[in-house]
Amino acid sequence: MPFVTTTESGAPIAGPTATLLYDDWYPALRTDTLKPNKLTTAMLLDIPLVLGRRNDGRVFAMRDSCPHRGIPLSYGWFDGNHVTCRYHGWEFEPCGGQCALIPSLSTHDHLDATRIYATAYPCEERDGHAWVYIPSAGTGRKADASQRRAVPELAKFGPRYRTAHLAADLPCNVDHGIIGLMDPAHGPFVHQAWWWRSRASIRQKTKRFEPIPEGFRMSAHAPSGNSAPYKLLGVYDQPIETTIDFTLPNRRTEIIRAGDKWFSSLTTVTPVTASTCRIDVIAAWNVFYHVPLVTPIAKFFGAKFVRQDQVTMIQQAEGLRHNPSLMLIDDADKPAKWYFALKQARLDSAATGAQAKHPMDGPVDLHWRS
Ligand code: FES
Ligand SMILES: [Fe+2]
């Protein structure tokens, strides 16, 4: 997929920026891109990262900057155990960042190399993502593991399932990426397709939402009757139930169950920079497990779907460059309003130490046509 956060000439598309949420896990890259003894770069929240996999299998993420003179560590070497800076050869253990060797030190030096640290971020592999924990500035290595939020993981309901991943760069900030993700009203216009739904199928809907910690849930419901994938699940002749959650900082999970058949997805919109983001969809399912070609077919339609959102956001970015004033309406934009309120509550709570206040008092019904 082309990198769309730059113009044809390669210049970054600089739209409005968003406030970023720290002290949380974000997917930096797919771990199948990590090769033995090789360093790979990524960017999260405007932080340049260098990632790799140690000989013992552990995945690591360091700030791509040598603490000595700031040259990117990714220009150096990695032997499976240590990252070596290409400028003066300092060696670092990459999971903790501790310096192991400064080749220039002589017997006359008293400097203890092991007291020097490069910045290493907590990094965990789940569902093929390298999740990196980005602490707020100044907390650094001191933040201890028990204080961290849990590493996100795709829900699975049995040992046998198939999986897929899709990604697309979006040239807008993370807020626009997220509100686009949970916007119920764009479906019939952006995702028109014979296999999904058409404008003519628009109908009035009522969905119940309830507060959950740092997010909200579209309560378990029978899925909309006017979309083909859900109709397909009807072949199992079991009641179908779907639950959609949004949780800070950037996650939408959808679980569809029909008897012992299930489909589960985790979609994240990750700030690459303050003005650009990337959408990742990971999914697992056991529906149609034995039907050949289901994975490539699912990926084909999934990619089309994500591409439709991407194209729309590229067009939107054109408009946003001029900083227009925007609006959020009831009820179709209510989830977007909750998102902004939840985000503000987290920011306020991080600043004051007080408990974050949830914007919802209890369950509420929203009505819209889509
Ligand atoms: S800049 Fe990295 S060792 Fe000097
Ligand atoms: Fe969409």
mmCIF file of C-alpha atoms and ligand atoms in Angstrom:
data_model
loop_
_atom_site.group_PDB
_atom_site.id
_atom_site.type_symbol
_atom_site.label_atom_id
_atom_site.label_comp_id
_atom_site.label_asym_id
_atom_site.label_seq_id
_atom_site.Cartn_x
_atom_site.Cartn_y
_atom_site.Cartn_z
ATOM 1 C CA MET A 1 0.000 0.000 0.000
ATOM 2 C CA PRO A 2 1.458 3.409 -0.910
ATOM 3 C CA PHE A 3 2.628 5.595 1.917
ATOM 4 C CA VAL A 4 -0.066 8.261 1.839
ATOM 5 C CA THR A 5 1.087 10.523 4.618
ATOM 6 C CA THR A 6 3.457 12.189 2.173
ATOM 7 C CA THR A 7 2.728 14.106 -1.013
ATOM 8 C CA GLU A 8 3.808 12.793 -4.435
ATOM 9 C CA SER A 9 7.140 14.590 -3.962
ATOM 10 C CA GLY A 10 7.672 12.930 -0.585
ATOM 11 C CA ALA A 11 6.948 15.979 1.595
ATOM 12 C CA PRO A 12 4.909 15.176 4.701
ATOM 13 C CA ILE A 13 1.285 16.247 4.527
ATOM 14 C CA ALA A 14 1.108 18.538 7.533
ATOM 15 C CA GLY A 15 -2.458 18.854 8.699
ATOM 16 C CA PRO A 16 -3.641 19.917 12.153
ATOM 17 C CA THR A 17 -2.005 18.065 15.032
ATOM 18 C CA ALA A 18 -3.708 16.180 17.872
ATOM 19 C CA THR A 19 -2.823 15.970 21.555
ATOM 20 C CA LEU A 20 -1.210 12.585 22.147
ATOM 21 C CA LEU A 21 -1.899 10.128 24.961
ATOM 22 C CA TYR A 22 1.169 8.654 26.648
ATOM 23 C CA ASP A 23 1.560 5.867 29.207
ATOM 24 C CA ASP A 24 -0.042 3.310 26.935
ATOM 25 C CA TRP A 25 0.723 0.567 24.400
ATOM 26 C CA TYR A 26 0.787 1.211 20.668
ATOM 27 C CA PRO A 27 1.559 -1.200 17.813
ATOM 28 C CA ALA A 28 4.865 -0.150 16.217
ATOM 29 C CA LEU A 29 5.166 -2.734 13.461
ATOM 30 C CA ARG A 30 4.418 -6.317 12.453
ATOM 31 C CA THR A 31 6.935 -8.672 14.007
ATOM 32 C CA ASP A 32 7.224 -10.744 10.831
ATOM 33 C CA THR A 33 9.171 -7.786 9.412
ATOM 34 C CA LEU A 34 11.941 -8.364 11.999
ATOM 35 C CA LYS A 35 14.830 -10.372 10.561
ATOM 36 C CA PRO A 36 17.629 -12.084 12.525
ATOM 37 C CA ASN A 37 20.528 -9.739 13.338
ATOM 38 C CA LYS A 38 18.781 -6.838 11.611
ATOM 39 C CA LEU A 39 17.461 -3.557 12.955
ATOM 40 C CA THR A 40 14.158 -2.148 11.729
ATOM 41 C CA THR A 41 12.887 1.386 12.229
ATOM 42 C CA ALA A 42 9.404 2.620 13.071
ATOM 43 C CA MET A 43 7.807 5.825 14.322
ATOM 44 C CA LEU A 44 5.290 6.203 17.150
ATOM 45 C CA LEU A 45 3.990 9.490 18.582
ATOM 46 C CA ASP A 46 6.748 11.391 16.755
ATOM 47 C CA ILE A 47 9.378 9.188 18.427
ATOM 48 C CA PRO A 48 11.814 7.437 16.072
ATOM 49 C CA LEU A 49 12.239 3.816 17.155
ATOM 50 C CA VAL A 50 14.596 0.996 16.283
ATOM 51 C CA LEU A 51 13.289 -2.524 16.785
ATOM 52 C CA GLY A 52 14.694 -6.013 16.513
ATOM 53 C CA ARG A 53 14.473 -9.533 17.853
ATOM 54 C CA ARG A 54 17.164 -10.901 20.153
ATOM 55 C CA ASN A 55 18.596 -14.378 19.681
ATOM 56 C CA ASP A 56 16.443 -15.568 22.582
ATOM 57 C CA GLY A 57 13.309 -14.482 20.684
ATOM 58 C CA ARG A 58 12.505 -11.358 22.675
ATOM 59 C CA VAL A 59 11.440 -8.316 20.718
ATOM 60 C CA PHE A 60 12.842 -4.910 21.725
ATOM 61 C CA ALA A 61 12.204 -1.259 20.918
ATOM 62 C CA MET A 62 14.733 1.509 21.590
ATOM 63 C CA ARG A 63 14.677 5.177 20.791
ATOM 64 C CA ASP A 64 16.573 5.382 17.512
ATOM 65 C CA SER A 65 19.190 7.689 18.964
ATOM 66 C CA CYS A 66 22.545 6.988 20.576
ATOM 67 C CA PRO A 67 22.797 8.632 24.011
ATOM 68 C CA HIS A 68 26.406 9.641 23.198
ATOM 69 C CA ARG A 69 25.933 11.921 20.181
ATOM 70 C CA GLY A 70 22.430 11.203 18.922
ATOM 71 C CA ILE A 71 23.220 9.330 15.716
ATOM 72 C CA PRO A 72 20.402 6.853 14.947
ATOM 73 C CA LEU A 73 21.290 3.455 16.374
ATOM 74 C CA SER A 74 19.664 1.914 13.295
ATOM 75 C CA TYR A 75 22.808 2.876 11.324
ATOM 76 C CA GLY A 76 24.798 0.588 13.576
ATOM 77 C CA TRP A 77 25.005 -3.176 13.959
ATOM 78 C CA PHE A 78 23.049 -5.862 15.777
ATOM 79 C CA ASP A 79 24.492 -9.309 16.461
ATOM 80 C CA GLY A 80 21.399 -10.800 18.063
ATOM 81 C CA ASN A 81 22.461 -9.724 21.572
ATOM 82 C CA HIS A 82 23.815 -6.203 21.452
ATOM 83 C CA VAL A 83 23.211 -3.091 19.396
ATOM 84 C CA THR A 84 26.463 -1.367 18.454
ATOM 85 C CA CYS A 85 26.531 2.321 17.552
ATOM 86 C CA ARG A 86 28.282 2.956 14.280
ATOM 87 C CA TYR A 87 29.919 6.201 15.443
ATOM 88 C CA HIS A 88 32.102 5.163 18.420
ATOM 89 C CA GLY A 89 31.052 1.567 18.871
ATOM 90 C CA TRP A 90 29.234 1.806 22.193
ATOM 91 C CA GLU A 91 27.334 -1.430 22.775
ATOM 92 C CA PHE A 92 23.874 -1.633 24.324
ATOM 93 C CA GLU A 93 21.725 -4.450 25.600
ATOM 94 C CA PRO A 94 18.567 -3.605 23.654
ATOM 95 C CA CYS A 95 15.711 -4.710 25.975
ATOM 96 C CA GLY A 96 16.850 -2.603 28.921
ATOM 97 C CA GLY A 97 19.085 -0.156 27.043
ATOM 98 C CA GLN A 98 22.043 -0.664 29.372
ATOM 99 C CA CYS A 99 25.451 0.151 27.924
ATOM 100 C CA ALA A 100 27.733 -2.885 27.995
ATOM 101 C CA LEU A 101 30.889 -1.496 26.432
ATOM 102 C CA ILE A 102 32.593 1.775 25.540
ATOM 103 C CA PRO A 103 35.532 0.733 23.372
ATOM 104 C CA SER A 104 37.469 3.989 23.856
ATOM 105 C CA LEU A 105 37.807 3.636 27.642
ATOM 106 C CA SER A 106 41.358 2.964 28.784
ATOM 107 C CA THR A 107 42.734 1.671 32.082
ATOM 108 C CA HIS A 108 43.044 5.333 33.097
ATOM 109 C CA ASP A 109 39.265 5.913 32.891
ATOM 110 C CA HIS A 110 36.960 5.541 35.868
ATOM 111 C CA LEU A 111 33.722 5.836 33.895
ATOM 112 C CA ASP A 112 31.448 2.852 34.469
ATOM 113 C CA ALA A 113 29.849 2.163 31.074
ATOM 114 C CA THR A 114 27.069 0.087 32.656
ATOM 115 C CA ARG A 115 25.676 3.182 34.365
ATOM 116 C CA ILE A 116 24.800 4.625 30.975
ATOM 117 C CA TYR A 117 21.473 3.769 29.349
ATOM 118 C CA ALA A 118 20.043 4.276 25.907
ATOM 119 C CA THR A 119 16.260 4.744 25.957
ATOM 120 C CA ALA A 120 14.571 1.344 25.687
ATOM 121 C CA TYR A 121 10.790 1.063 25.787
ATOM 122 C CA PRO A 122 8.788 -1.848 27.152
ATOM 123 C CA CYS A 123 7.956 -3.991 24.122
ATOM 124 C CA GLU A 124 5.705 -7.051 23.911
ATOM 125 C CA GLU A 125 4.725 -9.278 21.028
ATOM 126 C CA ARG A 126 1.007 -10.140 20.744
ATOM 127 C CA ASP A 127 -1.018 -11.188 17.719
ATOM 128 C CA GLY A 128 1.947 -10.383 15.457
ATOM 129 C CA HIS A 129 2.180 -6.754 16.619
ATOM 130 C CA ALA A 130 5.202 -5.354 18.441
ATOM 131 C CA TRP A 131 3.372 -3.355 21.116
ATOM 132 C CA VAL A 132 5.500 -0.556 22.521
ATOM 133 C CA TYR A 133 4.710 1.260 25.759
ATOM 134 C CA ILE A 134 5.295 4.984 25.384
ATOM 135 C CA PRO A 135 5.674 6.642 28.795
ATOM 136 C CA SER A 136 5.037 10.325 29.279
ATOM 137 C CA ALA A 137 8.173 12.450 29.176
ATOM 138 C CA GLY A 138 10.256 12.274 32.317
ATOM 139 C CA THR A 139 8.935 8.935 33.620
ATOM 140 C CA GLY A 140 11.423 6.939 31.504
ATOM 141 C CA ARG A 141 12.859 3.704 32.857
ATOM 142 C CA LYS A 142 11.618 4.400 36.357
ATOM 143 C CA ALA A 143 7.970 3.580 35.630
ATOM 144 C CA ASP A 144 7.663 0.057 36.943
ATOM 145 C CA ALA A 145 5.855 -2.720 35.120
ATOM 146 C CA SER A 146 3.022 -3.051 37.651
ATOM 147 C CA GLN A 147 1.976 0.556 36.963
ATOM 148 C CA ARG A 148 1.468 -0.096 33.273
ATOM 149 C CA ARG A 149 -1.841 -0.802 31.635
ATOM 150 C CA ALA A 150 -2.292 -4.329 30.278
ATOM 151 C CA VAL A 151 -0.879 -5.228 26.867
ATOM 152 C CA PRO A 152 -3.791 -5.283 24.399
ATOM 153 C CA GLU A 153 -4.712 -8.642 22.962
ATOM 154 C CA LEU A 154 -7.195 -9.880 20.415
ATOM 155 C CA ALA A 155 -9.937 -11.974 22.053
ATOM 156 C CA LYS A 156 -10.054 -15.605 20.887
ATOM 157 C CA PHE A 157 -12.598 -18.228 21.863
ATOM 158 C CA GLY A 158 -10.882 -21.513 21.087
ATOM 159 C CA PRO A 159 -7.593 -23.029 19.987
ATOM 160 C CA ARG A 160 -8.383 -23.268 16.275
ATOM 161 C CA TYR A 161 -8.803 -20.105 14.241
ATOM 162 C CA ARG A 162 -7.548 -18.196 11.246
ATOM 163 C CA THR A 163 -6.086 -14.706 11.369
ATOM 164 C CA ALA A 164 -5.458 -11.732 9.136
ATOM 165 C CA HIS A 165 -3.930 -8.270 9.391
ATOM 166 C CA LEU A 166 -4.527 -5.127 7.360
ATOM 167 C CA ALA A 167 -2.978 -1.677 7.660
ATOM 168 C CA ALA A 168 -3.295 1.704 5.999
ATOM 169 C CA ASP A 169 -1.520 5.001 6.587
ATOM 170 C CA LEU A 170 -3.870 7.907 7.112
ATOM 171 C CA PRO A 171 -2.765 11.485 6.406
ATOM 172 C CA CYS A 172 -4.834 12.917 9.258
ATOM 173 C CA ASN A 173 -4.236 13.154 12.985
ATOM 174 C CA VAL A 174 -5.254 10.371 15.345
ATOM 175 C CA ASP A 175 -8.463 12.142 16.456
ATOM 176 C CA HIS A 176 -9.847 12.227 12.916
ATOM 177 C CA GLY A 177 -8.734 8.631 12.369
ATOM 178 C CA ILE A 178 -10.576 7.515 15.502
ATOM 179 C CA ILE A 179 -13.790 9.424 14.995
ATOM 180 C CA GLY A 180 -13.834 8.135 11.407
ATOM 181 C CA LEU A 181 -13.486 4.637 12.816
ATOM 182 C CA MET A 182 -16.564 4.844 15.011
ATOM 183 C CA ASP A 183 -18.681 7.120 12.892
ATOM 184 C CA PRO A 184 -21.881 5.177 12.166
ATOM 185 C CA ALA A 185 -23.190 7.535 9.466
ATOM 186 C CA HIS A 186 -20.488 7.206 6.790
ATOM 187 C CA GLY A 187 -21.112 3.532 6.027
ATOM 188 C CA PRO A 188 -23.752 3.828 3.315
ATOM 189 C CA PHE A 189 -21.712 6.513 1.523
ATOM 190 C CA VAL A 190 -18.082 5.454 1.934
ATOM 191 C CA HIS A 191 -18.635 1.705 1.973
ATOM 192 C CA GLN A 192 -21.127 1.313 -0.825
ATOM 193 C CA ALA A 193 -20.705 -2.090 -2.403
ATOM 194 C CA TRP A 194 -23.015 -4.850 -3.504
ATOM 195 C CA TRP A 195 -21.560 -7.168 -0.893
ATOM 196 C CA TRP A 196 -21.871 -4.707 1.959
ATOM 197 C CA ARG A 197 -24.688 -2.224 1.731
ATOM 198 C CA SER A 198 -26.046 0.494 -0.475
ATOM 199 C CA ARG A 199 -27.451 3.942 0.046
ATOM 200 C CA ALA A 200 -30.900 2.601 -0.688
ATOM 201 C CA SER A 201 -30.660 0.294 2.313
ATOM 202 C CA ILE A 202 -30.426 3.179 4.812
ATOM 203 C CA ARG A 203 -32.788 2.673 7.690
ATOM 204 C CA GLN A 204 -33.314 4.017 11.147
ATOM 205 C CA LYS A 205 -31.372 2.296 13.899
ATOM 206 C CA THR A 206 -31.361 2.387 17.654
ATOM 207 C CA LYS A 207 -28.334 1.131 19.523
ATOM 208 C CA ARG A 208 -27.755 0.992 23.238
ATOM 209 C CA PHE A 209 -24.406 2.197 24.562
ATOM 210 C CA GLU A 210 -23.041 1.675 28.030
ATOM 211 C CA PRO A 211 -19.988 3.025 29.820
ATOM 212 C CA ILE A 212 -17.009 0.696 30.356
ATOM 213 C CA PRO A 213 -13.655 1.656 31.925
ATOM 214 C CA GLU A 214 -12.018 4.310 29.694
ATOM 215 C CA GLY A 215 -14.502 3.650 26.928
ATOM 216 C CA PHE A 216 -17.973 2.664 25.874
ATOM 217 C CA ARG A 217 -19.698 -0.408 24.551
ATOM 218 C CA MET A 218 -22.339 -0.777 21.927
ATOM 219 C CA SER A 219 -24.293 -3.344 23.894
ATOM 220 C CA ALA A 220 -24.698 -6.857 22.578
ATOM 221 C CA HIS A 221 -27.237 -6.748 19.776
ATOM 222 C CA ALA A 222 -28.329 -8.624 16.705
ATOM 223 C CA PRO A 223 -26.280 -7.079 13.873
ATOM 224 C CA SER A 224 -27.828 -4.852 11.233
ATOM 225 C CA GLY A 225 -29.917 -6.875 8.848
ATOM 226 C CA ASN A 226 -28.742 -4.922 5.821
ATOM 227 C CA SER A 227 -25.154 -6.079 5.506
ATOM 228 C CA ALA A 228 -24.048 -9.172 3.643
ATOM 229 C CA PRO A 229 -21.259 -10.539 5.934
ATOM 230 C CA TYR A 230 -23.696 -10.768 8.807
ATOM 231 C CA LYS A 231 -26.246 -12.417 6.542
ATOM 232 C CA LEU A 232 -23.586 -15.018 5.700
ATOM 233 C CA LEU A 233 -23.296 -15.914 9.359
ATOM 234 C CA GLY A 234 -26.979 -16.720 9.206
ATOM 235 C CA VAL A 235 -26.076 -20.008 7.490
ATOM 236 C CA TYR A 236 -25.206 -21.423 10.914
ATOM 237 C CA ASP A 237 -28.800 -20.941 11.985
ATOM 238 C CA GLN A 238 -27.804 -19.736 15.450
ATOM 239 C CA PRO A 239 -28.677 -16.431 17.069
ATOM 240 C CA ILE A 240 -25.963 -13.930 16.111
ATOM 241 C CA GLU A 241 -24.760 -11.445 18.663
ATOM 242 C CA THR A 242 -22.235 -8.703 18.233
ATOM 243 C CA THR A 243 -20.517 -6.436 20.751
ATOM 244 C CA ILE A 244 -18.427 -3.424 19.824
ATOM 245 C CA ASP A 245 -16.208 -1.674 22.368
ATOM 246 C CA PHE A 246 -14.169 1.465 22.079
ATOM 247 C CA THR A 247 -11.454 2.034 24.673
ATOM 248 C CA LEU A 248 -8.737 4.613 25.051
ATOM 249 C CA PRO A 249 -6.333 5.365 23.689
ATOM 250 C CA ASN A 250 -7.305 4.075 20.245
ATOM 251 C CA ARG A 251 -8.966 0.644 20.221
ATOM 252 C CA ARG A 252 -12.126 -0.729 18.721
ATOM 253 C CA THR A 253 -12.897 -4.362 19.380
ATOM 254 C CA GLU A 254 -15.712 -6.202 17.692
ATOM 255 C CA ILE A 255 -16.841 -9.656 18.642
ATOM 256 C CA ILE A 256 -19.462 -11.549 16.687
ATOM 257 C CA ARG A 257 -20.683 -14.874 17.996
ATOM 258 C CA ALA A 258 -23.152 -17.368 16.604
ATOM 259 C CA GLY A 259 -23.213 -20.464 18.799
ATOM 260 C CA ASP A 260 -19.633 -21.777 18.927
ATOM 261 C CA LYS A 261 -18.681 -19.835 15.792
ATOM 262 C CA TRP A 262 -16.971 -16.515 16.310
ATOM 263 C CA PHE A 263 -15.232 -13.611 14.632
ATOM 264 C CA SER A 264 -13.098 -11.201 16.632
ATOM 265 C CA SER A 265 -11.250 -8.076 15.543
ATOM 266 C CA LEU A 266 -9.096 -5.406 17.129
ATOM 267 C CA THR A 267 -8.705 -2.179 15.211
ATOM 268 C CA THR A 268 -6.270 0.476 16.364
ATOM 269 C CA VAL A 269 -5.607 3.981 15.089
ATOM 270 C CA THR A 270 -2.060 4.795 16.089
ATOM 271 C CA PRO A 271 -0.470 8.223 16.071
ATOM 272 C CA VAL A 272 2.674 7.974 13.959
ATOM 273 C CA THR A 273 3.246 11.707 14.306
ATOM 274 C CA ALA A 274 1.048 14.364 15.897
ATOM 275 C CA SER A 275 -0.570 14.970 12.495
ATOM 276 C CA THR A 276 -0.600 11.507 10.897
ATOM 277 C CA CYS A 277 -1.753 8.048 11.927
ATOM 278 C CA ARG A 278 -2.050 4.458 10.792
ATOM 279 C CA ILE A 279 -4.976 2.090 11.063
ATOM 280 C CA ASP A 280 -4.308 -1.580 11.806
ATOM 281 C CA VAL A 281 -6.925 -4.296 11.819
ATOM 282 C CA ILE A 282 -6.142 -7.699 13.263
ATOM 283 C CA ALA A 283 -8.806 -10.360 13.154
ATOM 284 C CA ALA A 284 -9.277 -13.981 14.155
ATOM 285 C CA TRP A 285 -12.192 -16.265 13.396
ATOM 286 C CA ASN A 286 -13.314 -19.859 13.343
ATOM 287 C CA VAL A 287 -16.295 -19.281 11.055
ATOM 288 C CA PHE A 288 -15.963 -21.153 7.761
ATOM 289 C CA TYR A 289 -12.784 -22.698 9.153
ATOM 290 C CA HIS A 290 -12.849 -25.532 6.643
ATOM 291 C CA VAL A 291 -13.931 -23.543 3.623
ATOM 292 C CA PRO A 292 -10.934 -23.112 1.294
ATOM 293 C CA LEU A 293 -9.763 -19.622 0.352
ATOM 294 C CA VAL A 294 -11.698 -17.912 3.111
ATOM 295 C CA THR A 295 -8.603 -16.106 4.397
ATOM 296 C CA PRO A 296 -7.573 -14.552 1.049
ATOM 297 C CA ILE A 297 -11.187 -13.671 0.291
ATOM 298 C CA ALA A 298 -11.660 -12.076 3.712
ATOM 299 C CA LYS A 299 -8.420 -10.150 3.266
ATOM 300 C CA PHE A 300 -9.476 -8.994 -0.201
ATOM 301 C CA PHE A 301 -12.783 -7.571 1.031
ATOM 302 C CA GLY A 302 -11.249 -6.275 4.252
ATOM 303 C CA ALA A 303 -8.567 -4.440 2.270
ATOM 304 C CA LYS A 304 -11.228 -2.869 0.033
ATOM 305 C CA PHE A 305 -13.109 -1.723 3.075
ATOM 306 C CA VAL A 306 -10.051 -0.168 4.735
ATOM 307 C CA ARG A 307 -9.041 1.373 1.419
ATOM 308 C CA GLN A 308 -12.441 3.101 1.169
ATOM 309 C CA ASP A 309 -11.861 4.717 4.561
ATOM 310 C CA GLN A 310 -8.311 5.611 3.585
ATOM 311 C CA VAL A 311 -9.327 7.311 0.324
ATOM 312 C CA THR A 312 -11.969 9.314 2.178
ATOM 313 C CA MET A 313 -9.442 10.455 4.769
ATOM 314 C CA ILE A 314 -6.926 11.451 2.076
ATOM 315 C CA GLN A 315 -9.657 13.636 0.608
ATOM 316 C CA GLN A 316 -10.579 14.954 4.052
ATOM 317 C CA ALA A 317 -6.916 15.843 4.702
ATOM 318 C CA GLU A 318 -7.050 18.154 1.696
ATOM 319 C CA GLY A 319 -9.780 20.121 3.410
ATOM 320 C CA LEU A 320 -8.286 19.986 6.901
ATOM 321 C CA ARG A 321 -5.068 21.633 5.723
ATOM 322 C CA HIS A 322 -6.953 24.924 5.757
ATOM 323 C CA ASN A 323 -8.052 24.495 9.374
ATOM 324 C CA PRO A 324 -11.811 24.762 8.868
ATOM 325 C CA SER A 325 -14.105 24.888 11.880
ATOM 326 C CA LEU A 326 -16.016 21.614 12.218
ATOM 327 C CA MET A 327 -19.095 20.272 13.968
ATOM 328 C CA LEU A 328 -20.265 17.267 15.897
ATOM 329 C CA ILE A 329 -24.001 16.559 15.767
ATOM 330 C CA ASP A 330 -26.378 14.390 17.827
ATOM 331 C CA ASP A 331 -26.806 11.380 17.822
ATOM 332 C CA ALA A 332 -24.603 10.155 14.997
ATOM 333 C CA ASP A 333 -21.544 12.023 16.350
ATOM 334 C CA LYS A 334 -22.195 11.190 19.983
ATOM 335 C CA PRO A 335 -19.518 8.438 20.066
ATOM 336 C CA ALA A 336 -17.027 11.048 18.791
ATOM 337 C CA LYS A 337 -18.070 13.384 21.599
ATOM 338 C CA TRP A 338 -17.573 10.610 24.146
ATOM 339 C CA TYR A 339 -14.137 9.926 22.698
ATOM 340 C CA PHE A 340 -13.074 13.550 23.111
ATOM 341 C CA ALA A 341 -14.506 13.652 26.647
ATOM 342 C CA LEU A 342 -12.791 10.387 27.643
ATOM 343 C CA LYS A 343 -9.514 11.646 26.232
ATOM 344 C CA GLN A 344 -9.803 14.950 28.075
ATOM 345 C CA ALA A 345 -10.639 13.074 31.275
ATOM 346 C CA ARG A 346 -7.491 10.962 30.913
ATOM 347 C CA LEU A 347 -5.363 14.069 30.237
ATOM 348 C CA ASP A 348 -6.854 15.883 33.241
ATOM 349 C CA SER A 349 -6.365 12.860 35.455
ATOM 350 C CA ALA A 350 -2.721 12.522 34.345
ATOM 351 C CA ALA A 351 -2.176 16.210 35.168
ATOM 352 C CA THR A 352 -3.949 16.289 38.551
ATOM 353 C CA GLY A 353 -3.708 12.699 39.759
ATOM 354 C CA ALA A 354 -7.477 12.718 40.366
ATOM 355 C CA GLN A 355 -9.651 9.843 39.178
ATOM 356 C CA ALA A 356 -10.765 10.314 35.544
ATOM 357 C CA LYS A 357 -14.442 11.213 35.284
ATOM 358 C CA HIS A 358 -16.434 9.125 32.796
ATOM 359 C CA PRO A 359 -18.601 11.238 30.488
ATOM 360 C CA MET A 360 -21.513 8.737 30.600
ATOM 361 C CA ASP A 361 -23.722 8.262 33.666
ATOM 362 C CA GLY A 362 -25.215 5.006 32.465
ATOM 363 C CA PRO A 363 -26.627 3.253 29.394
ATOM 364 C CA VAL A 364 -28.120 5.459 26.679
ATOM 365 C CA ASP A 365 -29.923 4.756 23.417
ATOM 366 C CA LEU A 366 -28.689 6.529 20.297
ATOM 367 C CA HIS A 367 -30.737 6.792 17.131
ATOM 368 C CA TRP A 368 -29.480 7.405 13.631
ATOM 369 C CA ARG A 369 -30.106 6.401 10.055
ATOM 370 C CA SER A 370 -27.468 4.380 8.252
HETATM 371 S S1 FES B 1 27.430 8.509 18.976
HETATM 372 FE FE1 FES B 1 27.011 6.487 19.490
HETATM 373 S S2 FES B 1 28.846 5.782 20.342
HETATM 374 FE FE2 FES B 1 29.229 7.861 19.963
HETATM 375 FE FE FE B 2 -15.330 3.111 7.560
#
